[in-house]
C-alpha positions as CSV (number, residue, x, y, z in Angstrom):
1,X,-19.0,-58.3,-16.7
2,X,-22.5,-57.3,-15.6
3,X,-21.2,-56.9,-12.0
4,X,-18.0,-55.4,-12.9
5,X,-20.0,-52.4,-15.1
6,X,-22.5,-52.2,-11.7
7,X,-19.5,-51.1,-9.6
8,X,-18.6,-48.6,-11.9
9,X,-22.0,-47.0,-12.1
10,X,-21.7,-47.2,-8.2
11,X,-18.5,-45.5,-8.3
12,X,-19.7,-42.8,-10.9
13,X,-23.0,-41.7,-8.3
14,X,-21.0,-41.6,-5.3
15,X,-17.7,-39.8,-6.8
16,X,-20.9,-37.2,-8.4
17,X,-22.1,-37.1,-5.2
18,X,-19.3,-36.2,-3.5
19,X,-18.3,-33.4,-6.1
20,X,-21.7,-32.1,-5.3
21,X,-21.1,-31.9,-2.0
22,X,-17.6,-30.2,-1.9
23,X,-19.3,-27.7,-4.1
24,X,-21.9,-26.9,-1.7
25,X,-19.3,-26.6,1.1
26,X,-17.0,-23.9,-0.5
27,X,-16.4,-20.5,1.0
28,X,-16.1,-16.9,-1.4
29,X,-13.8,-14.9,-0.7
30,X,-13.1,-11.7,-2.5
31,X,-9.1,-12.1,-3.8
32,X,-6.7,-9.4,-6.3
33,X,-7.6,-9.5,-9.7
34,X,-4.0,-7.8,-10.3
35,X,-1.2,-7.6,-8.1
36,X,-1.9,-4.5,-5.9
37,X,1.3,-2.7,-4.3
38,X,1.6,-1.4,-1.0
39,X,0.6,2.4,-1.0
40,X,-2.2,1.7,-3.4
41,X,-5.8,2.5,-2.7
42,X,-7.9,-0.9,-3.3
43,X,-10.6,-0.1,-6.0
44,X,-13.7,-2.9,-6.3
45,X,-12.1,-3.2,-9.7
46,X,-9.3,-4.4,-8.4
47,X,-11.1,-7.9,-6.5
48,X,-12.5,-10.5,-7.9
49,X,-14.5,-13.2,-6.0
50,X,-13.2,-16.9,-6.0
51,X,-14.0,-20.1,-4.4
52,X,-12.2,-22.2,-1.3
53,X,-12.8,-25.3,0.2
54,X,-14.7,-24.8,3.5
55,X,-12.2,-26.9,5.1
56,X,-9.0,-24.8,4.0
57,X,-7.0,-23.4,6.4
58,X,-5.5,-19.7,6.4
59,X,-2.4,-18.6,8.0
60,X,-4.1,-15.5,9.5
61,X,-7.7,-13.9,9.6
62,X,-8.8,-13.4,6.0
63,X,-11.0,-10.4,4.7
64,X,-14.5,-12.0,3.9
65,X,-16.5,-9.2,2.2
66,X,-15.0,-6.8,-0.7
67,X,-17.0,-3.9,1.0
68,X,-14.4,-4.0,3.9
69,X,-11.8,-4.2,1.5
70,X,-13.0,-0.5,-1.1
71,X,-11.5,2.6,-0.1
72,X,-8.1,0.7,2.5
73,X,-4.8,1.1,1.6
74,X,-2.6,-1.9,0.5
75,X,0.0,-2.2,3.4
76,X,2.1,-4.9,1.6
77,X,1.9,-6.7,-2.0
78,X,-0.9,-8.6,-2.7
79,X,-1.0,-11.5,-5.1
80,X,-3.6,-12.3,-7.5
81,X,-5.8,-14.9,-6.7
82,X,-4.5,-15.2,-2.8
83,X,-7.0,-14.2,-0.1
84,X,-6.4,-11.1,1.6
85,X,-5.2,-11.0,5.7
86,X,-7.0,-8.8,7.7
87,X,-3.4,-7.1,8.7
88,X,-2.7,-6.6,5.3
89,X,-4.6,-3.7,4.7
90,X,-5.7,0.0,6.5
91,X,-7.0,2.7,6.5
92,X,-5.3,5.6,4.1
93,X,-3.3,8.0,5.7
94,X,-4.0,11.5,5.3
95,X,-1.4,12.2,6.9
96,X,2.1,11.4,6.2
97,X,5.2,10.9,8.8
98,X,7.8,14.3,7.6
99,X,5.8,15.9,4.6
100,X,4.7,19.3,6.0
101,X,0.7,19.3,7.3
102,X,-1.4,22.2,7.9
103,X,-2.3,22.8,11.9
104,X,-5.5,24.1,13.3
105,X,-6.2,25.4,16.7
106,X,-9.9,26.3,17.2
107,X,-11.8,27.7,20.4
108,X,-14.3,29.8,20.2
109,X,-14.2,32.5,17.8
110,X,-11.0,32.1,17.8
111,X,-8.6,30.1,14.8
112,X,-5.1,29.7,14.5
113,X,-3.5,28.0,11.6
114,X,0.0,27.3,11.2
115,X,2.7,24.7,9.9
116,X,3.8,21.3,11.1
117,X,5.7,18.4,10.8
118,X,3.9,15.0,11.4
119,X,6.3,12.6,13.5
120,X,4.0,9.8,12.5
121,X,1.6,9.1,9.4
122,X,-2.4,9.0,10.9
123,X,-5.6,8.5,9.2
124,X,-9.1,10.0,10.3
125,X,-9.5,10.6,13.7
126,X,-6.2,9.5,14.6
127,X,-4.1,11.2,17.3
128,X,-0.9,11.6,16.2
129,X,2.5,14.1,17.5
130,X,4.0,17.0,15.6
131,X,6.4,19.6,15.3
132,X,5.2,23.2,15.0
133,X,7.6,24.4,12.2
134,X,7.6,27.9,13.7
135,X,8.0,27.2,17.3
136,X,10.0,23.8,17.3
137,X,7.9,22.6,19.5
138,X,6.2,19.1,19.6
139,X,2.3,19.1,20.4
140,X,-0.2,16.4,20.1
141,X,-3.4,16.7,17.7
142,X,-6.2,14.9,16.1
143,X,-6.1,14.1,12.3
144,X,-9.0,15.3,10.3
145,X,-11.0,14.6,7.5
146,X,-9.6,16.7,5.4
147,X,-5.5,15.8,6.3
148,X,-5.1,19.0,8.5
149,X,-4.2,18.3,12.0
150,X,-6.7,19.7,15.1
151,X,-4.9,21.0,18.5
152,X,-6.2,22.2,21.2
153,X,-9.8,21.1,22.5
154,X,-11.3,18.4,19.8
């Protein structure tokens, strides 16, 4: 009986021991705390953090920090509790493929606004084509800060 109760304070230390060390080896990643839809902006209200085994594997590149994560643009469903894939989130667009964008040609003194038609959604900095309303004509421009669209020299 004596030897029978020594194995099982053996097996006690050692199965401690090794639920010490998988806690020690576990990696935080930020995850939804609610579903977030695609479209929606990703608040830090929105992440939680949450523990995984160091050894898991992911199906693609995971986000890591949830300052990466602040301010991008869901670009499909994402589950609560699930990590998050790098491809599965962007920069916002400020500029939307069809809804009408205002168009800026500067050089100089000289500024010309007009009318456009984005043929593709862009974000900051983004080169993107559009349609002059006025003209018809499809020119090439540089997405701004503030959603307008620069032509010309940028």
């Amino acid at each position: 009986m004596k030897h029978f109760a020594q194995i099982v304070l053996a097996a006690t230390i050692l199965s401690v021991g090794a639920l010490h060390g998988a806690v020690a080896e576990e990696r935080i990643l930020p995850v939804p705390a609610v579903t977030i839809y695609a479209g929606d902006t990703i608040q830090e209200s929105m992440l939680k953090d949450r523990a995984f085994p160091e050894n898991y594997r992911y199906r693609t590149a995971v986000v890591e920090s949830p300052r990466v994560l602040t301010g991008k643009m869901a670009r499909r469903t994402l589950l609560p509790g699930e990590p998050i894939p790098m491809n599965a989130v962007d920069d916002p667009k400020l500029v939307t493929r069809g809804v009408q964008a205002q168009i800026v040609f500067e050089e100089g003194g000289l500024s010309i606004m007009g009318v456009g038609i984005p043929l593709q959604s862009g974000t900051m900095g983004e080169t993107i084509q559009v349609k002059n309303v006025d003209s018809g004509r499809v020119i090439t421009g540089r997405v701004q800060a503030d959603g307008r669209v620069r032509i010309g020299v940028y």
